[in-house]
Amino acid sequence: MRTPPYPPADMPAALRPLHDEMDAYITEHLKGFVSHRADGALVGPFAPMLRFPAFGRAAWTYTKALIDNATLPKAAHEVAILATGAVFNSRYELYAHERVGEAAGLSAEKVATIAAGQRPADLTEEEAAAYDVAATLAGGRQLPASTYNRAVRAFGEDRTAELVYLVGGYCLVSLLLNAYDMSVPGREEGLPDDPKEEGERA
């Protein structure tokens, strides 16, 4: 990792409100994967957000807006995140959302296929619309009218906008994770082996 997680005890007082807000939101809304180190430091994309708050604060505000305004069906939501993470080969993002995707009702086979950068053959219409939008945009390509219109038919215009912003947000998350070489949590960091233990600690 190029920027280590930031233990709360070592933070300047001015940074603690941002950390505490992030900690509370993550604990409430982002479940099923390890997001804290044993000393309370946030891991994953949250570490560079806290290390560089001049930019990280805005990145967190965007992330929080995606949480606060989430209306997409959960399975389609996770398909979009997994497809984005797969394009970037973002280790922590895939680690986290493989777990969240299964909790949202995606089969293990679908999750594994998407995480491997492939399109499952048995996606529902909503999942297919989410996958195609995410894979196209995260891949840096113009969104075809047919793909956009399919998403609007599946979700409506407002939730299609949510999907677009979701993909954009997770492109940023993936970029942060890759730029700062944020690893999948492990025992060497003092983290529990079982994500359930993390939920109990939080």
JSON list of C-alpha atoms in Angstrom, two decimals:
[
{"chain": "A", "resi": 1, "resn": "MET", "atom": "CA", "xyz": [0.00, 0.00, 0.00]},
{"chain": "A", "resi": 2, "resn": "ARG", "atom": "CA", "xyz": [1.28, 3.44, -0.90]},
{"chain": "A", "resi": 3, "resn": "THR", "atom": "CA", "xyz": [-0.76, 5.21, 1.76]},
{"chain": "A", "resi": 4, "resn": "PRO", "atom": "CA", "xyz": [-1.36, 3.33, 5.00]},
{"chain": "A", "resi": 5, "resn": "PRO", "atom": "CA", "xyz": [-4.72, 3.34, 6.78]},
{"chain": "A", "resi": 6, "resn": "TYR", "atom": "CA", "xyz": [-5.00, 6.22, 9.25]},
{"chain": "A", "resi": 7, "resn": "PRO", "atom": "CA", "xyz": [-5.58, 5.20, 12.90]},
{"chain": "A", "resi": 8, "resn": "PRO", "atom": "CA", "xyz": [-8.06, 7.58, 14.56]},
{"chain": "A", "resi": 9, "resn": "ALA", "atom": "CA", "xyz": [-5.73, 8.02, 17.53]},
{"chain": "A", "resi": 10, "resn": "ASP", "atom": "CA", "xyz": [-3.08, 9.52, 15.22]},
{"chain": "A", "resi": 11, "resn": "MET", "atom": "CA", "xyz": [-5.33, 11.97, 13.38]},
{"chain": "A", "resi": 12, "resn": "PRO", "atom": "CA", "xyz": [-5.28, 15.72, 13.84]},
{"chain": "A", "resi": 13, "resn": "ALA", "atom": "CA", "xyz": [-8.40, 16.99, 15.55]},
{"chain": "A", "resi": 14, "resn": "ALA", "atom": "CA", "xyz": [-9.60, 18.71, 12.37]},
{"chain": "A", "resi": 15, "resn": "LEU", "atom": "CA", "xyz": [-9.78, 15.38, 10.55]},
{"chain": "A", "resi": 16, "resn": "ARG", "atom": "CA", "xyz": [-11.72, 13.45, 13.18]},
{"chain": "A", "resi": 17, "resn": "PRO", "atom": "CA", "xyz": [-15.19, 14.76, 12.19]},
{"chain": "A", "resi": 18, "resn": "LEU", "atom": "CA", "xyz": [-14.70, 13.47, 8.63]},
{"chain": "A", "resi": 19, "resn": "HIS", "atom": "CA", "xyz": [-13.42, 10.13, 9.92]},
{"chain": "A", "resi": 20, "resn": "ASP", "atom": "CA", "xyz": [-16.28, 9.79, 12.39]},
{"chain": "A", "resi": 21, "resn": "GLU", "atom": "CA", "xyz": [-18.89, 10.59, 9.73]},
{"chain": "A", "resi": 22, "resn": "MET", "atom": "CA", "xyz": [-17.35, 8.06, 7.35]},
{"chain": "A", "resi": 23, "resn": "ASP", "atom": "CA", "xyz": [-17.08, 5.45, 10.10]},
{"chain": "A", "resi": 24, "resn": "ALA", "atom": "CA", "xyz": [-20.74, 5.81, 11.07]},
{"chain": "A", "resi": 25, "resn": "TYR", "atom": "CA", "xyz": [-22.00, 5.61, 7.47]},
{"chain": "A", "resi": 26, "resn": "ILE", "atom": "CA", "xyz": [-19.77, 2.67, 6.59]},
{"chain": "A", "resi": 27, "resn": "THR", "atom": "CA", "xyz": [-20.80, 0.75, 9.71]},
{"chain": "A", "resi": 28, "resn": "GLU", "atom": "CA", "xyz": [-24.50, 1.33, 8.99]},
{"chain": "A", "resi": 29, "resn": "HIS", "atom": "CA", "xyz": [-24.62, 0.94, 5.22]},
{"chain": "A", "resi": 30, "resn": "LEU", "atom": "CA", "xyz": [-21.62, -1.05, 3.97]},
{"chain": "A", "resi": 31, "resn": "LYS", "atom": "CA", "xyz": [-21.88, -4.49, 5.54]},
{"chain": "A", "resi": 32, "resn": "GLY", "atom": "CA", "xyz": [-20.52, -7.93, 4.81]},
{"chain": "A", "resi": 33, "resn": "PHE", "atom": "CA", "xyz": [-16.85, -7.12, 4.27]},
{"chain": "A", "resi": 34, "resn": "VAL", "atom": "CA", "xyz": [-13.94, -5.83, 6.34]},
{"chain": "A", "resi": 35, "resn": "SER", "atom": "CA", "xyz": [-13.78, -2.04, 6.35]},
{"chain": "A", "resi": 36, "resn": "HIS", "atom": "CA", "xyz": [-11.83, -1.40, 9.58]},
{"chain": "A", "resi": 37, "resn": "ARG", "atom": "CA", "xyz": [-8.42, -2.42, 10.82]},
{"chain": "A", "resi": 38, "resn": "ALA", "atom": "CA", "xyz": [-7.98, -3.66, 14.40]},
{"chain": "A", "resi": 39, "resn": "ASP", "atom": "CA", "xyz": [-6.87, -0.18, 15.54]},
{"chain": "A", "resi": 40, "resn": "GLY", "atom": "CA", "xyz": [-10.01, 1.41, 14.07]},
{"chain": "A", "resi": 41, "resn": "ALA", "atom": "CA", "xyz": [-8.36, 2.70, 10.88]},
{"chain": "A", "resi": 42, "resn": "LEU", "atom": "CA", "xyz": [-10.60, 2.57, 7.82]},
{"chain": "A", "resi": 43, "resn": "VAL", "atom": "CA", "xyz": [-9.22, 0.45, 4.98]},
{"chain": "A", "resi": 44, "resn": "GLY", "atom": "CA", "xyz": [-9.93, 0.26, 1.24]},
{"chain": "A", "resi": 45, "resn": "PRO", "atom": "CA", "xyz": [-10.68, 3.51, -0.61]},
{"chain": "A", "resi": 46, "resn": "PHE", "atom": "CA", "xyz": [-11.38, 5.31, 2.65]},
{"chain": "A", "resi": 47, "resn": "ALA", "atom": "CA", "xyz": [-7.69, 5.36, 3.61]},
{"chain": "A", "resi": 48, "resn": "PRO", "atom": "CA", "xyz": [-6.56, 7.67, 0.78]},
{"chain": "A", "resi": 49, "resn": "MET", "atom": "CA", "xyz": [-9.68, 9.80, 1.22]},
{"chain": "A", "resi": 50, "resn": "LEU", "atom": "CA", "xyz": [-8.59, 10.50, 4.80]},
{"chain": "A", "resi": 51, "resn": "ARG", "atom": "CA", "xyz": [-4.90, 10.91, 3.96]},
{"chain": "A", "resi": 52, "resn": "PHE", "atom": "CA", "xyz": [-5.67, 13.58, 1.36]},
{"chain": "A", "resi": 53, "resn": "PRO", "atom": "CA", "xyz": [-8.82, 15.29, 2.66]},
{"chain": "A", "resi": 54, "resn": "ALA", "atom": "CA", "xyz": [-8.62, 18.29, 0.32]},
{"chain": "A", "resi": 55, "resn": "PHE", "atom": "CA", "xyz": [-9.81, 15.86, -2.37]},
{"chain": "A", "resi": 56, "resn": "GLY", "atom": "CA", "xyz": [-10.99, 12.96, -0.24]},
{"chain": "A", "resi": 57, "resn": "ARG", "atom": "CA", "xyz": [-13.71, 14.98, 1.45]},
{"chain": "A", "resi": 58, "resn": "ALA", "atom": "CA", "xyz": [-15.34, 15.66, -1.93]},
{"chain": "A", "resi": 59, "resn": "ALA", "atom": "CA", "xyz": [-14.90, 12.02, -2.95]},
{"chain": "A", "resi": 60, "resn": "TRP", "atom": "CA", "xyz": [-16.62, 10.96, 0.28]},
{"chain": "A", "resi": 61, "resn": "THR", "atom": "CA", "xyz": [-19.48, 13.44, -0.28]},
{"chain": "A", "resi": 62, "resn": "TYR", "atom": "CA", "xyz": [-20.07, 11.84, -3.70]},
{"chain": "A", "resi": 63, "resn": "THR", "atom": "CA", "xyz": [-19.92, 8.35, -2.17]},
{"chain": "A", "resi": 64, "resn": "LYS", "atom": "CA", "xyz": [-22.35, 9.35, 0.57]},
{"chain": "A", "resi": 65, "resn": "ALA", "atom": "CA", "xyz": [-24.76, 10.80, -2.02]},
{"chain": "A", "resi": 66, "resn": "LEU", "atom": "CA", "xyz": [-24.78, 7.42, -3.78]},
{"chain": "A", "resi": 67, "resn": "ILE", "atom": "CA", "xyz": [-25.61, 5.73, -0.46]},
{"chain": "A", "resi": 68, "resn": "ASP", "atom": "CA", "xyz": [-28.27, 8.26, 0.56]},
{"chain": "A", "resi": 69, "resn": "ASN", "atom": "CA", "xyz": [-30.05, 8.25, -2.80]},
{"chain": "A", "resi": 70, "resn": "ALA", "atom": "CA", "xyz": [-29.83, 4.55, -3.69]},
{"chain": "A", "resi": 71, "resn": "THR", "atom": "CA", "xyz": [-33.05, 3.36, -5.35]},
{"chain": "A", "resi": 72, "resn": "LEU", "atom": "CA", "xyz": [-31.81, 0.87, -7.94]},
{"chain": "A", "resi": 73, "resn": "PRO", "atom": "CA", "xyz": [-32.75, -2.78, -7.36]},
{"chain": "A", "resi": 74, "resn": "LYS", "atom": "CA", "xyz": [-30.04, -4.26, -5.15]},
{"chain": "A", "resi": 75, "resn": "ALA", "atom": "CA", "xyz": [-28.99, -6.99, -7.57]},
{"chain": "A", "resi": 76, "resn": "ALA", "atom": "CA", "xyz": [-28.66, -4.55, -10.49]},
{"chain": "A", "resi": 77, "resn": "HIS", "atom": "CA", "xyz": [-26.80, -2.11, -8.24]},
{"chain": "A", "resi": 78, "resn": "GLU", "atom": "CA", "xyz": [-24.23, -4.78, -7.37]},
{"chain": "A", "resi": 79, "resn": "VAL", "atom": "CA", "xyz": [-23.92, -5.97, -10.96]},
{"chain": "A", "resi": 80, "resn": "ALA", "atom": "CA", "xyz": [-22.94, -2.44, -11.97]},
{"chain": "A", "resi": 81, "resn": "ILE", "atom": "CA", "xyz": [-20.34, -2.17, -9.20]},
{"chain": "A", "resi": 82, "resn": "LEU", "atom": "CA", "xyz": [-18.85, -5.58, -9.93]},
{"chain": "A", "resi": 83, "resn": "ALA", "atom": "CA", "xyz": [-18.69, -4.87, -13.66]},
{"chain": "A", "resi": 84, "resn": "THR", "atom": "CA", "xyz": [-16.91, -1.58, -12.97]},
{"chain": "A", "resi": 85, "resn": "GLY", "atom": "CA", "xyz": [-14.47, -3.20, -10.55]},
{"chain": "A", "resi": 86, "resn": "ALA", "atom": "CA", "xyz": [-13.74, -5.93, -13.08]},
{"chain": "A", "resi": 87, "resn": "VAL", "atom": "CA", "xyz": [-12.82, -3.41, -15.79]},
{"chain": "A", "resi": 88, "resn": "PHE", "atom": "CA", "xyz": [-10.29, -1.83, -13.43]},
{"chain": "A", "resi": 89, "resn": "ASN", "atom": "CA", "xyz": [-9.26, -5.17, -11.88]},
{"chain": "A", "resi": 90, "resn": "SER", "atom": "CA", "xyz": [-9.62, -3.41, -8.53]},
{"chain": "A", "resi": 91, "resn": "ARG", "atom": "CA", "xyz": [-8.82, -6.00, -5.87]},
{"chain": "A", "resi": 92, "resn": "TYR", "atom": "CA", "xyz": [-10.49, -4.50, -2.81]},
{"chain": "A", "resi": 93, "resn": "GLU", "atom": "CA", "xyz": [-13.60, -3.45, -4.73]},
{"chain": "A", "resi": 94, "resn": "LEU", "atom": "CA", "xyz": [-14.06, -6.96, -6.10]},
{"chain": "A", "resi": 95, "resn": "TYR", "atom": "CA", "xyz": [-13.30, -8.50, -2.69]},
{"chain": "A", "resi": 96, "resn": "ALA", "atom": "CA", "xyz": [-15.99, -6.37, -1.03]},
{"chain": "A", "resi": 97, "resn": "HIS", "atom": "CA", "xyz": [-18.70, -6.57, -3.65]},
{"chain": "A", "resi": 98, "resn": "GLU", "atom": "CA", "xyz": [-18.36, -10.27, -4.36]},
{"chain": "A", "resi": 99, "resn": "ARG", "atom": "CA", "xyz": [-19.69, -10.63, -0.82]},
{"chain": "A", "resi": 100, "resn": "VAL", "atom": "CA", "xyz": [-22.26, -7.85, -1.05]},
{"chain": "A", "resi": 101, "resn": "GLY", "atom": "CA", "xyz": [-23.46, -9.14, -4.43]},
{"chain": "A", "resi": 102, "resn": "GLU", "atom": "CA", "xyz": [-24.25, -12.57, -3.05]},
{"chain": "A", "resi": 103, "resn": "ALA", "atom": "CA", "xyz": [-26.03, -10.96, -0.08]},
{"chain": "A", "resi": 104, "resn": "ALA", "atom": "CA", "xyz": [-28.10, -8.97, -2.60]},
{"chain": "A", "resi": 105, "resn": "GLY", "atom": "CA", "xyz": [-29.31, -12.20, -4.23]},
{"chain": "A", "resi": 106, "resn": "LEU", "atom": "CA", "xyz": [-26.84, -12.73, -7.05]},
{"chain": "A", "resi": 107, "resn": "SER", "atom": "CA", "xyz": [-25.79, -16.34, -7.49]},
{"chain": "A", "resi": 108, "resn": "ALA", "atom": "CA", "xyz": [-22.19, -17.26, -6.77]},
{"chain": "A", "resi": 109, "resn": "GLU", "atom": "CA", "xyz": [-21.83, -18.16, -10.46]},
{"chain": "A", "resi": 110, "resn": "LYS", "atom": "CA", "xyz": [-23.00, -14.73, -11.62]},
{"chain": "A", "resi": 111, "resn": "VAL", "atom": "CA", "xyz": [-20.71, -12.97, -9.15]},
{"chain": "A", "resi": 112, "resn": "ALA", "atom": "CA", "xyz": [-17.70, -15.04, -10.21]},
{"chain": "A", "resi": 113, "resn": "THR", "atom": "CA", "xyz": [-18.37, -14.51, -13.91]},
{"chain": "A", "resi": 114, "resn": "ILE", "atom": "CA", "xyz": [-18.75, -10.74, -13.59]},
{"chain": "A", "resi": 115, "resn": "ALA", "atom": "CA", "xyz": [-15.70, -10.44, -11.32]},
{"chain": "A", "resi": 116, "resn": "ALA", "atom": "CA", "xyz": [-13.71, -12.31, -13.98]},
{"chain": "A", "resi": 117, "resn": "GLY", "atom": "CA", "xyz": [-14.67, -9.63, -16.51]},
{"chain": "A", "resi": 118, "resn": "GLN", "atom": "CA", "xyz": [-17.28, -11.64, -18.38]},
{"chain": "A", "resi": 119, "resn": "ARG", "atom": "CA", "xyz": [-21.01, -11.20, -18.98]},
{"chain": "A", "resi": 120, "resn": "PRO", "atom": "CA", "xyz": [-23.17, -13.98, -17.50]},
{"chain": "A", "resi": 121, "resn": "ALA", "atom": "CA", "xyz": [-25.66, -15.54, -19.89]},
{"chain": "A", "resi": 122, "resn": "ASP", "atom": "CA", "xyz": [-28.46, -15.69, -17.32]},
{"chain": "A", "resi": 123, "resn": "LEU", "atom": "CA", "xyz": [-28.78, -12.04, -16.25]},
{"chain": "A", "resi": 124, "resn": "THR", "atom": "CA", "xyz": [-32.27, -10.69, -15.64]},
{"chain": "A", "resi": 125, "resn": "GLU", "atom": "CA", "xyz": [-33.36, -7.74, -17.78]},
{"chain": "A", "resi": 126, "resn": "GLU", "atom": "CA", "xyz": [-32.49, -5.28, -15.00]},
{"chain": "A", "resi": 127, "resn": "GLU", "atom": "CA", "xyz": [-29.14, -6.94, -14.36]},
{"chain": "A", "resi": 128, "resn": "ALA", "atom": "CA", "xyz": [-28.33, -6.99, -18.07]},
{"chain": "A", "resi": 129, "resn": "ALA", "atom": "CA", "xyz": [-29.16, -3.30, -18.45]},
{"chain": "A", "resi": 130, "resn": "ALA", "atom": "CA", "xyz": [-26.96, -2.44, -15.46]},
{"chain": "A", "resi": 131, "resn": "TYR", "atom": "CA", "xyz": [-24.10, -4.63, -16.69]},
{"chain": "A", "resi": 132, "resn": "ASP", "atom": "CA", "xyz": [-24.09, -3.17, -20.20]},
{"chain": "A", "resi": 133, "resn": "VAL", "atom": "CA", "xyz": [-24.14, 0.44, -19.00]},
{"chain": "A", "resi": 134, "resn": "ALA", "atom": "CA", "xyz": [-21.38, -0.19, -16.44]},
{"chain": "A", "resi": 135, "resn": "ALA", "atom": "CA", "xyz": [-19.09, -2.23, -18.71]},
{"chain": "A", "resi": 136, "resn": "THR", "atom": "CA", "xyz": [-19.42, 0.30, -21.52]},
{"chain": "A", "resi": 137, "resn": "LEU", "atom": "CA", "xyz": [-18.85, 3.44, -19.46]},
{"chain": "A", "resi": 138, "resn": "ALA", "atom": "CA", "xyz": [-16.14, 1.99, -17.20]},
{"chain": "A", "resi": 139, "resn": "GLY", "atom": "CA", "xyz": [-14.40, 0.80, -20.35]},
{"chain": "A", "resi": 140, "resn": "GLY", "atom": "CA", "xyz": [-14.16, 4.39, -21.56]},
{"chain": "A", "resi": 141, "resn": "ARG", "atom": "CA", "xyz": [-16.62, 4.04, -24.43]},
{"chain": "A", "resi": 142, "resn": "GLN", "atom": "CA", "xyz": [-19.51, 6.17, -25.59]},
{"chain": "A", "resi": 143, "resn": "LEU", "atom": "CA", "xyz": [-22.84, 4.77, -24.38]},
{"chain": "A", "resi": 144, "resn": "PRO", "atom": "CA", "xyz": [-24.89, 3.67, -27.42]},
{"chain": "A", "resi": 145, "resn": "ALA", "atom": "CA", "xyz": [-28.47, 4.90, -27.68]},
{"chain": "A", "resi": 146, "resn": "SER", "atom": "CA", "xyz": [-29.76, 1.33, -27.63]},
{"chain": "A", "resi": 147, "resn": "THR", "atom": "CA", "xyz": [-27.94, 0.59, -24.36]},
{"chain": "A", "resi": 148, "resn": "TYR", "atom": "CA", "xyz": [-29.12, 3.82, -22.76]},
{"chain": "A", "resi": 149, "resn": "ASN", "atom": "CA", "xyz": [-32.71, 3.25, -23.91]},
{"chain": "A", "resi": 150, "resn": "ARG", "atom": "CA", "xyz": [-32.66, -0.29, -22.56]},
{"chain": "A", "resi": 151, "resn": "ALA", "atom": "CA", "xyz": [-31.66, 1.07, -19.16]},
{"chain": "A", "resi": 152, "resn": "VAL", "atom": "CA", "xyz": [-34.43, 3.68, -19.27]},
{"chain": "A", "resi": 153, "resn": "ARG", "atom": "CA", "xyz": [-36.96, 0.96, -20.06]},
{"chain": "A", "resi": 154, "resn": "ALA", "atom": "CA", "xyz": [-35.68, -1.09, -17.14]},
{"chain": "A", "resi": 155, "resn": "PHE", "atom": "CA", "xyz": [-35.26, 1.66, -14.56]},
{"chain": "A", "resi": 156, "resn": "GLY", "atom": "CA", "xyz": [-36.77, 4.93, -15.78]},
{"chain": "A", "resi": 157, "resn": "GLU", "atom": "CA", "xyz": [-34.79, 8.07, -16.52]},
{"chain": "A", "resi": 158, "resn": "ASP", "atom": "CA", "xyz": [-34.03, 9.08, -12.93]},
{"chain": "A", "resi": 159, "resn": "ARG", "atom": "CA", "xyz": [-32.73, 5.69, -11.86]},
{"chain": "A", "resi": 160, "resn": "THR", "atom": "CA", "xyz": [-30.73, 5.44, -15.08]},
{"chain": "A", "resi": 161, "resn": "ALA", "atom": "CA", "xyz": [-29.06, 8.68, -14.03]},
{"chain": "A", "resi": 162, "resn": "GLU", "atom": "CA", "xyz": [-28.39, 7.05, -10.65]},
{"chain": "A", "resi": 163, "resn": "LEU", "atom": "CA", "xyz": [-26.79, 4.13, -12.49]},
{"chain": "A", "resi": 164, "resn": "VAL", "atom": "CA", "xyz": [-24.55, 6.45, -14.51]},
{"chain": "A", "resi": 165, "resn": "TYR", "atom": "CA", "xyz": [-23.42, 8.30, -11.38]},
{"chain": "A", "resi": 166, "resn": "LEU", "atom": "CA", "xyz": [-22.94, 4.99, -9.57]},
{"chain": "A", "resi": 167, "resn": "VAL", "atom": "CA", "xyz": [-20.59, 3.79, -12.29]},
{"chain": "A", "resi": 168, "resn": "GLY", "atom": "CA", "xyz": [-18.75, 7.12, -12.21]},
{"chain": "A", "resi": 169, "resn": "GLY", "atom": "CA", "xyz": [-18.40, 6.91, -8.44]},
{"chain": "A", "resi": 170, "resn": "TYR", "atom": "CA", "xyz": [-17.01, 3.39, -8.55]},
{"chain": "A", "resi": 171, "resn": "CYS", "atom": "CA", "xyz": [-14.63, 4.32, -11.35]},
{"chain": "A", "resi": 172, "resn": "LEU", "atom": "CA", "xyz": [-13.22, 6.87, -8.88]},
{"chain": "A", "resi": 173, "resn": "VAL", "atom": "CA", "xyz": [-13.15, 4.29, -6.08]},
{"chain": "A", "resi": 174, "resn": "SER", "atom": "CA", "xyz": [-11.39, 1.79, -8.35]},
{"chain": "A", "resi": 175, "resn": "LEU", "atom": "CA", "xyz": [-8.89, 4.40, -9.45]},
{"chain": "A", "resi": 176, "resn": "LEU", "atom": "CA", "xyz": [-8.06, 5.29, -5.83]},
{"chain": "A", "resi": 177, "resn": "LEU", "atom": "CA", "xyz": [-7.66, 1.64, -4.89]},
{"chain": "A", "resi": 178, "resn": "ASN", "atom": "CA", "xyz": [-5.38, 0.97, -7.86]},
{"chain": "A", "resi": 179, "resn": "ALA", "atom": "CA", "xyz": [-3.35, 4.18, -7.53]},
{"chain": "A", "resi": 180, "resn": "TYR", "atom": "CA", "xyz": [-2.60, 3.55, -3.86]},
{"chain": "A", "resi": 181, "resn": "ASP", "atom": "CA", "xyz": [-2.26, -0.23, -4.24]},
{"chain": "A", "resi": 182, "resn": "MET", "atom": "CA", "xyz": [-4.86, -0.90, -1.55]},
{"chain": "A", "resi": 183, "resn": "SER", "atom": "CA", "xyz": [-4.81, -4.59, -0.76]},
{"chain": "A", "resi": 184, "resn": "VAL", "atom": "CA", "xyz": [-7.49, -7.05, 0.19]},
{"chain": "A", "resi": 185, "resn": "PRO", "atom": "CA", "xyz": [-7.59, -7.16, 4.01]},
{"chain": "A", "resi": 186, "resn": "GLY", "atom": "CA", "xyz": [-5.48, -9.84, 5.66]},
{"chain": "A", "resi": 187, "resn": "ARG", "atom": "CA", "xyz": [-4.38, -11.16, 9.00]},
{"chain": "A", "resi": 188, "resn": "GLU", "atom": "CA", "xyz": [-1.08, -9.32, 8.78]},
{"chain": "A", "resi": 189, "resn": "GLU", "atom": "CA", "xyz": [-3.04, -6.09, 9.19]},
{"chain": "A", "resi": 190, "resn": "GLY", "atom": "CA", "xyz": [-4.69, -7.33, 12.38]},
{"chain": "A", "resi": 191, "resn": "LEU", "atom": "CA", "xyz": [-7.99, -7.93, 10.61]},
{"chain": "A", "resi": 192, "resn": "PRO", "atom": "CA", "xyz": [-10.44, -10.76, 11.32]},
{"chain": "A", "resi": 193, "resn": "ASP", "atom": "CA", "xyz": [-10.53, -13.69, 8.90]},
{"chain": "A", "resi": 194, "resn": "ASP", "atom": "CA", "xyz": [-14.31, -13.79, 8.88]},
{"chain": "A", "resi": 195, "resn": "PRO", "atom": "CA", "xyz": [-16.29, -10.72, 7.69]},
{"chain": "A", "resi": 196, "resn": "LYS", "atom": "CA", "xyz": [-18.95, -11.64, 10.28]},
{"chain": "A", "resi": 197, "resn": "GLU", "atom": "CA", "xyz": [-16.45, -10.89, 13.00]},
{"chain": "A", "resi": 198, "resn": "GLU", "atom": "CA", "xyz": [-15.99, -7.41, 11.56]},
{"chain": "A", "resi": 199, "resn": "GLY", "atom": "CA", "xyz": [-19.73, -6.84, 11.68]},
{"chain": "A", "resi": 200, "resn": "GLU", "atom": "CA", "xyz": [-19.79, -7.92, 15.31]},
{"chain": "A", "resi": 201, "resn": "ARG", "atom": "CA", "xyz": [-16.89, -5.58, 16.14]},
{"chain": "A", "resi": 202, "resn": "ALA", "atom": "CA", "xyz": [-18.56, -2.64, 14.42]}
]
